[in-house]
Tab-separated table of C-alpha atoms in Angstrom:
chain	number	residue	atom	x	y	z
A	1	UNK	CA	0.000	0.000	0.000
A	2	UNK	CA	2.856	2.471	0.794
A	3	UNK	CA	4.446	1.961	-2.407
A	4	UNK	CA	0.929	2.473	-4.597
A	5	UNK	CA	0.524	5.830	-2.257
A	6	UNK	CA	4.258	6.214	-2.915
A	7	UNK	CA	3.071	6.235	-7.185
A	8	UNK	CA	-0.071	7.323	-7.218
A	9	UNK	CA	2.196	10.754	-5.965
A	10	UNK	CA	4.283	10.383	-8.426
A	11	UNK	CA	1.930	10.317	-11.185
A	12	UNK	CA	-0.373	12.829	-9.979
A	13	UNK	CA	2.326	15.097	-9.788
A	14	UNK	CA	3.611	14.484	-13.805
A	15	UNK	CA	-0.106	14.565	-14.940
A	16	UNK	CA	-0.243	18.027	-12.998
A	17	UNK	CA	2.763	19.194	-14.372
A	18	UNK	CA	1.204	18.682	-17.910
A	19	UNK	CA	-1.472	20.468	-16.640
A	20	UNK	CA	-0.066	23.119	-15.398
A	21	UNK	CA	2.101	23.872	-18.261
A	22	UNK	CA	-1.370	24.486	-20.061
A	23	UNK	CA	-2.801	26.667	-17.329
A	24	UNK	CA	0.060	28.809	-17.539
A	25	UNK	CA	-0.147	28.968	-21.382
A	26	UNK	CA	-4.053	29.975	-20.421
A	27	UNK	CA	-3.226	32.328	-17.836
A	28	UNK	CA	-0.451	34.352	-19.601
A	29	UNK	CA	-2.708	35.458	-22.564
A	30	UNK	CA	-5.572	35.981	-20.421
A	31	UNK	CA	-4.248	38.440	-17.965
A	32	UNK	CA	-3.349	40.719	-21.086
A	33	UNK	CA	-6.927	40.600	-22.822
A	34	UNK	CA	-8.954	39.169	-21.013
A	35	UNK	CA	-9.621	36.450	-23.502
A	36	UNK	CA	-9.864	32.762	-22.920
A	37	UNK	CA	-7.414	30.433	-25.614
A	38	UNK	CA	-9.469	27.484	-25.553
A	39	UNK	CA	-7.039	26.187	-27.929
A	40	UNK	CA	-4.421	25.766	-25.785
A	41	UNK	CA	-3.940	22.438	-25.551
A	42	UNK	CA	-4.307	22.327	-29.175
A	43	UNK	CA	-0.770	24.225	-29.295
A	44	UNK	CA	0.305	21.249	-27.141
A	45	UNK	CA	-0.685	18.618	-29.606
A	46	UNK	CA	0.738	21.123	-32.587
A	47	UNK	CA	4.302	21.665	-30.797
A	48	UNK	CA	4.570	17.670	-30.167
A	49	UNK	CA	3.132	16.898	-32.989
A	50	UNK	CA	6.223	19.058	-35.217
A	51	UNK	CA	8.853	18.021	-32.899
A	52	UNK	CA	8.325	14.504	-33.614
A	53	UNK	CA	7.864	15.329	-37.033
A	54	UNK	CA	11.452	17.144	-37.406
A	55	UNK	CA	12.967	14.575	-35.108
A	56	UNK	CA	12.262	11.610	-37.576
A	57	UNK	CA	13.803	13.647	-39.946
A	58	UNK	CA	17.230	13.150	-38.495
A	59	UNK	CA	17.514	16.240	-36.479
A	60	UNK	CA	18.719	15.514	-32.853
A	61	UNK	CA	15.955	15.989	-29.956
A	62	UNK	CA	17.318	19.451	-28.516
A	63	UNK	CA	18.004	21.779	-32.139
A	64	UNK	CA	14.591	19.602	-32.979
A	65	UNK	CA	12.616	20.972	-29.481
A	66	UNK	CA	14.154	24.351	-30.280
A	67	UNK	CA	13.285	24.135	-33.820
A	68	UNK	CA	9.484	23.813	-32.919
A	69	UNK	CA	9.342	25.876	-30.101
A	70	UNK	CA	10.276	28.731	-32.444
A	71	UNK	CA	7.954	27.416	-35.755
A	72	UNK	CA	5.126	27.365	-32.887
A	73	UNK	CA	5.786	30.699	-31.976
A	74	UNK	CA	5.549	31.960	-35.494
A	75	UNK	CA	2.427	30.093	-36.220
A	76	UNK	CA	1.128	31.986	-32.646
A	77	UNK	CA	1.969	35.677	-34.038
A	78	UNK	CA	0.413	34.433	-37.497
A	79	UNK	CA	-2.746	33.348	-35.832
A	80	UNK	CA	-3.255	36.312	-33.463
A	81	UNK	CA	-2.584	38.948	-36.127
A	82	UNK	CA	-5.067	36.960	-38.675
A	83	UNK	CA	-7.817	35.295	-35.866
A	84	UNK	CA	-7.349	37.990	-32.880
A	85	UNK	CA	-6.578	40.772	-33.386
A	86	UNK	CA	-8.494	41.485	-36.287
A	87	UNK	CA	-11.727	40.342	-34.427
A	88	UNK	CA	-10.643	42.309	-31.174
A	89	UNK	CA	-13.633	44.948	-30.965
A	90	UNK	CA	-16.158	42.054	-30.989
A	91	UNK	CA	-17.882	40.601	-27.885
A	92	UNK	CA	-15.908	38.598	-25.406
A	93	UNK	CA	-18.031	35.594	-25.978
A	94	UNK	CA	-17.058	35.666	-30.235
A	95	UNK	CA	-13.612	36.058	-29.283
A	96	UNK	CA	-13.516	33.220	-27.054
A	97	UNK	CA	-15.833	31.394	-29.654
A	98	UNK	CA	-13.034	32.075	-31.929
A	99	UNK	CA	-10.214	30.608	-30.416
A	100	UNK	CA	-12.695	27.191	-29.957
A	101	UNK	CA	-12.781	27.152	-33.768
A	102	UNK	CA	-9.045	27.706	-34.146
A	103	UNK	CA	-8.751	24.241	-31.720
A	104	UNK	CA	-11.215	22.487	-34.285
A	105	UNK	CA	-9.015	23.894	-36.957
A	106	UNK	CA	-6.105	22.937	-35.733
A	107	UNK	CA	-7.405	19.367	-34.848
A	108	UNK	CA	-8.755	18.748	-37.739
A	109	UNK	CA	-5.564	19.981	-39.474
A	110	UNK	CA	-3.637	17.227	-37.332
A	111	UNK	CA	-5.702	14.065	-38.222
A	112	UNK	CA	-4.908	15.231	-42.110
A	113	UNK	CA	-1.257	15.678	-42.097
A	114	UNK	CA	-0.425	12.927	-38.758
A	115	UNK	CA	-3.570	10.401	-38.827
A	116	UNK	CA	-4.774	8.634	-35.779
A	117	UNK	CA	-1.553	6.826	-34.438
A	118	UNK	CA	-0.042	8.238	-32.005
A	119	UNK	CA	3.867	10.042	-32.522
A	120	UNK	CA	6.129	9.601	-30.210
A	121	UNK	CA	10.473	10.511	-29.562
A	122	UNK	CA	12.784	8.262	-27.356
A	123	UNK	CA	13.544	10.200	-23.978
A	124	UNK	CA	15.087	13.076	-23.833
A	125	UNK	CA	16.936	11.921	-20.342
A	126	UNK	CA	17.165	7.717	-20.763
A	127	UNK	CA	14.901	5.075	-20.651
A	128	UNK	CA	15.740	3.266	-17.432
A	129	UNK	CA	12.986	3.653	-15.298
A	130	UNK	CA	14.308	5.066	-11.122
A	131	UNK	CA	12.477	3.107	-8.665
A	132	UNK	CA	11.580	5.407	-5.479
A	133	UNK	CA	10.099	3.242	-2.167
A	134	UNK	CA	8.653	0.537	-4.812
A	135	UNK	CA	7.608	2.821	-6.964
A	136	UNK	CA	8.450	4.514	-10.879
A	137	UNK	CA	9.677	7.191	-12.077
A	138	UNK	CA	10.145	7.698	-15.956
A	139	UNK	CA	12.928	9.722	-16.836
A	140	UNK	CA	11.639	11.871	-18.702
A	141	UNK	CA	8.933	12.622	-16.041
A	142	UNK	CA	12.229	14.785	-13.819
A	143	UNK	CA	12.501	16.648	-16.824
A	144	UNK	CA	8.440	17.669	-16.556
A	145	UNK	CA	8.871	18.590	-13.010
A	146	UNK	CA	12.961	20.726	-14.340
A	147	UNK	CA	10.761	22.287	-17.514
A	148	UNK	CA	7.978	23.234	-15.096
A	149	UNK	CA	10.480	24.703	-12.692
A	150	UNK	CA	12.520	26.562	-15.405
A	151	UNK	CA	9.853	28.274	-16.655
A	152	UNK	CA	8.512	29.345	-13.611
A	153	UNK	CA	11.888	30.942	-13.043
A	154	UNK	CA	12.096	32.339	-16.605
A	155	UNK	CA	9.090	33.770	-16.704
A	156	UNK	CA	9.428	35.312	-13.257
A	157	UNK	CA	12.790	36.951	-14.972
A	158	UNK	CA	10.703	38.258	-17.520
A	159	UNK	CA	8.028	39.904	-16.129
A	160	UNK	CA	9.681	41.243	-13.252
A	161	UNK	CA	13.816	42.202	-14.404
A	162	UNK	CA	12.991	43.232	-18.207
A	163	UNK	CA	11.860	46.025	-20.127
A	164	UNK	CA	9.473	43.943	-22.303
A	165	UNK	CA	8.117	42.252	-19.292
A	166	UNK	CA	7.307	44.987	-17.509
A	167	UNK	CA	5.806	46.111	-20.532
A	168	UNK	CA	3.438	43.269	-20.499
A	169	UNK	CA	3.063	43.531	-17.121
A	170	UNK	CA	2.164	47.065	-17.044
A	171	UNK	CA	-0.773	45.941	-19.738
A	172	UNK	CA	-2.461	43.142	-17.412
A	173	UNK	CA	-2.951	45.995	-14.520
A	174	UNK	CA	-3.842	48.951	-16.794
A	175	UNK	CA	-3.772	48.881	-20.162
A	176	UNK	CA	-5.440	52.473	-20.856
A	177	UNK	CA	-2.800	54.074	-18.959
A	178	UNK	CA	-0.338	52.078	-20.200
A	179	UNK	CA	-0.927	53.584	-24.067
A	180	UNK	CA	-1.002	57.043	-22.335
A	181	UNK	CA	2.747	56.364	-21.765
A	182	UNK	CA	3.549	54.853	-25.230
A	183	UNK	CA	3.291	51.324	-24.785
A	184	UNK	CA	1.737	49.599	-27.674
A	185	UNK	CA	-0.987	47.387	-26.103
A	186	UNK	CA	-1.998	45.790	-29.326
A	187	UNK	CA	1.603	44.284	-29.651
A	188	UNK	CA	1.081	43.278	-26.314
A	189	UNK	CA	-1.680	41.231	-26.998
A	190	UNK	CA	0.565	39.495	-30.091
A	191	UNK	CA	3.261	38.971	-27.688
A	192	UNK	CA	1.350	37.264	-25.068
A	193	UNK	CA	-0.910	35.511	-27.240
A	194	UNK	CA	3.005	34.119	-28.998
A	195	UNK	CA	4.412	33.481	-25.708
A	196	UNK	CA	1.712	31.165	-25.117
A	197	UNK	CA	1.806	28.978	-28.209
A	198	UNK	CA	6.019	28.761	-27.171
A	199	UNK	CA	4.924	27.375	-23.752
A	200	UNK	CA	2.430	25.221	-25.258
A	201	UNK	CA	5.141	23.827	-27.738
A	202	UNK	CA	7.242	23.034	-24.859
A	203	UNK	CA	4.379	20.531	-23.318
A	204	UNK	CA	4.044	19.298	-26.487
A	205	UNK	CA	7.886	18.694	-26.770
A	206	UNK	CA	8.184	16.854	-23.128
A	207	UNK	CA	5.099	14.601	-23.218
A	208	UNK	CA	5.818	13.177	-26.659
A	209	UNK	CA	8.598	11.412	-24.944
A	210	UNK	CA	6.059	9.933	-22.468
A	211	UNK	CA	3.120	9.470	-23.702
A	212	UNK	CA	3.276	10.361	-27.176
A	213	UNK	CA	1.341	13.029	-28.655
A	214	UNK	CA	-2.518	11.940	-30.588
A	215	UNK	CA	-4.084	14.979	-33.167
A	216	UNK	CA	-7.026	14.298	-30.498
A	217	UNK	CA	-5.818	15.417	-27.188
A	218	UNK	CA	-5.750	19.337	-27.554
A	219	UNK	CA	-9.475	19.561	-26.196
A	220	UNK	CA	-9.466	17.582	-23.060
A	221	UNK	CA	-6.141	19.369	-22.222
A	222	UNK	CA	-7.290	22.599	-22.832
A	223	UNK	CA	-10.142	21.810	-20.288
A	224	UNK	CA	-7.807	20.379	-17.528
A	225	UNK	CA	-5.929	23.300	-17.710
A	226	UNK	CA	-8.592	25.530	-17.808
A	227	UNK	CA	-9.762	23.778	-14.467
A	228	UNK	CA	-5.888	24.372	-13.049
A	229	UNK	CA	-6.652	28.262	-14.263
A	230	UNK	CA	-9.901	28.273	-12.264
A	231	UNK	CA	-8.681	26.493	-9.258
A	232	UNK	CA	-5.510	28.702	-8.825
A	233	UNK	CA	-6.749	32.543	-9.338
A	234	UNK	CA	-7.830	32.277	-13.384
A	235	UNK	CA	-4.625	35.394	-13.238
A	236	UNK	CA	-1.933	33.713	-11.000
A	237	UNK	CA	0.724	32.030	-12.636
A	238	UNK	CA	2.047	30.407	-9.675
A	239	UNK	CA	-1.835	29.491	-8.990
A	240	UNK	CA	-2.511	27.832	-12.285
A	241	UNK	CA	0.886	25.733	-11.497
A	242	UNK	CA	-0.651	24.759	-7.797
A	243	UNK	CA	-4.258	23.948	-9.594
A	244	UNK	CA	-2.599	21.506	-11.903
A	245	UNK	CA	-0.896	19.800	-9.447
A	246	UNK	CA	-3.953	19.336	-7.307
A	247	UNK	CA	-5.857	18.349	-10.149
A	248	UNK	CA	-3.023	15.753	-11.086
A	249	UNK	CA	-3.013	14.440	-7.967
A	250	UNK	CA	-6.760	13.942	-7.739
A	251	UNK	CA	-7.293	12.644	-10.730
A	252	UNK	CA	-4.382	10.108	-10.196
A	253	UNK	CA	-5.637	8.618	-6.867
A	254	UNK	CA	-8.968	8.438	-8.286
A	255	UNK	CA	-8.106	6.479	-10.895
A	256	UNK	CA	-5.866	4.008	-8.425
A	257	UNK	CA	-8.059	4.246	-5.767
A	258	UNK	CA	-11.747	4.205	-7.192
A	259	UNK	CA	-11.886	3.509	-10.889
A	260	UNK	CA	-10.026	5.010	-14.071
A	261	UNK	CA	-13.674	5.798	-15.413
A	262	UNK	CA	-14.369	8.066	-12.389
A	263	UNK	CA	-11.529	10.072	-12.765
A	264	UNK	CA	-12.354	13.285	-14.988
A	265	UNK	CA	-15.996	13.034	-13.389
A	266	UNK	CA	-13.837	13.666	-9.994
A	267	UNK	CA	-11.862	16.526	-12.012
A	268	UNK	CA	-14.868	18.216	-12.885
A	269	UNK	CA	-16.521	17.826	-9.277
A	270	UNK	CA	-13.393	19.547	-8.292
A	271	UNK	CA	-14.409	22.372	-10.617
A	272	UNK	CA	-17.961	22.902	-9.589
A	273	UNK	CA	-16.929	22.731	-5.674
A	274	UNK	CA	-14.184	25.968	-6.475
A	275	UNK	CA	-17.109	27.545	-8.611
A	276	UNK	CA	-19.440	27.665	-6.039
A	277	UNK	CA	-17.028	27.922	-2.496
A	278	UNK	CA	-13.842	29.547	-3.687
A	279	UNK	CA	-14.868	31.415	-7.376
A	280	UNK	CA	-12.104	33.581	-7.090
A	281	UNK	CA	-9.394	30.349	-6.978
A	282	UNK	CA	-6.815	29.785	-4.054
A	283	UNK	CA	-4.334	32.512	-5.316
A	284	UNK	CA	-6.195	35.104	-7.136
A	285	UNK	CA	-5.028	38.952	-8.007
A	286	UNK	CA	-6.507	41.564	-9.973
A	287	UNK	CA	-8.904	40.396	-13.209
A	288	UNK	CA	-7.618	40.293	-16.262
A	289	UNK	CA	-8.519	43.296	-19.001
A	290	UNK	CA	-9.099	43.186	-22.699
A	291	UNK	CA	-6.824	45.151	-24.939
């Protein structure tokens, strides 16, 4: 029993990692515009889906992860100039409604070009599984937890020692006065909006390793992280990284404990019990403004 405790843990805590990677994707364009990418996860499946892709061309895993990361964050500035920004006086609701279409899109764009079987990459870090109190670790899974970790840091760098991120910072708490003092808030929105495709890439890029990436699973992770958004502050990037975790962990001793099937019904109990006791998440700041 200690050792299934002992991995239940462990996988909870990968699975939330995934998760949170996603929320923080979500949360980083949202506190600019105010505008929910429900095709996050969709950048996911895109950035794993072109890193395997490049790697089976002969390319060797990092300049391949690299490689992506920046063709993602091309195809991000593309779509936000073209689907965004263009769109950006409508209603909240279209624009949200848009980026739901862009995740069909982008789906359906998948199962064209990749087909139903699933790509995968040999690890990153080794294949020998580490054994922890009876329990295993994949490799690959420490660098989850090290990408999680390093972005945390990196972003933290960004929005709090650089121009740029201050910049973008300056746009989540007021982006009115912000233009008064010559910031460009539209660019703003690009940069954000390309910043999260790059971090979605980077899921992409460690789970293929693990799981391997399917053209299918953009939508359910878009909604897990969108329940890691909710559950940490919908504007807290440290939140959204706590609300994965928890939701990780939940749903992986539900499925040990209970029942596999039960386990995104448990996820989505979760949700409605934040809704209605905690609305404002565990972490939350200031809401998130439109620009």
């Amino acid at each position: 029993m200690p050792e299934q405790i002992v991995q239940f843990t462990i996988t909870g805590i990968l699975t939330g990692s995934i998760y949170a990677l996603v929320a923080i994707g979500l949360v980083t364009f949202y506190n600019v515009t105010g505008i929910l990418n429900l095709a996050q996860g969709d950048f996911v499946m895109l950035g794993g889906m072109i890193f395997v892709s490049i790697y089976k061309l002969g390319l060797p895993l990092l300049p391949a992860a690299v490689l992506s990361i920046i063709l993602i964050a091309i195809i991000g500035i593309f779509i936000e100039r073209t689907a965004i920004y263009t769109a950006r006086n409508s209603p909240i609701i279209i624009l949200i409604s848009i980026t739901v279409g862009l995740g069909i899109f982008l789906h359906g764009l998948a199962l064209i070009i990749w087909g139903t079987s699933p790509q995968s990459t040999s690890s990153f870090i080794g294949s020998e599984p580490i054994r922890i109190y009876g329990a295993v670790l994949p490799p690959q899974g420490i660098l989850v937890i090290i990408s999680l970790l390093l972005l945390l840091l990196v972003l933290y760098i960004f929005f709090e020692k650089t121009i740029l991120g201050t910049s973008l910072k300056a746009c989540m708490i007021n982006p009115e006065a912000s233009q008064l003092v010559g910031i460009n808030v539209r660019n703003m929105s690009m940069l954000s909006f390309t910043i999260s495709a790059a971090i979605g890439a980077i899921g992409g890029i460690i789970v293929a390793p693990i799981s391997g990436i399917t053209y299918d699973m953009g939508l359910m992770l878009s909604v897990k992280g969108f329940m890691a958004m909710v559950i940490g502050g919908m504007t807290n990037v440290f939140g959204a990284v706590v609300g994965g975790l928890i939701l990780g962990l939940f749903e992986s001793f539900t499925a040990g404990m209970i029942s596999t099937i039960y386990s995104d019904a448990i996820s989505f109990v979760i949700l409605i019990l934040f809704l209605f006791l905690l609305p404002n998440g565990l972490f939350a700041k200031s809401k998130g403004k439109r620009v």
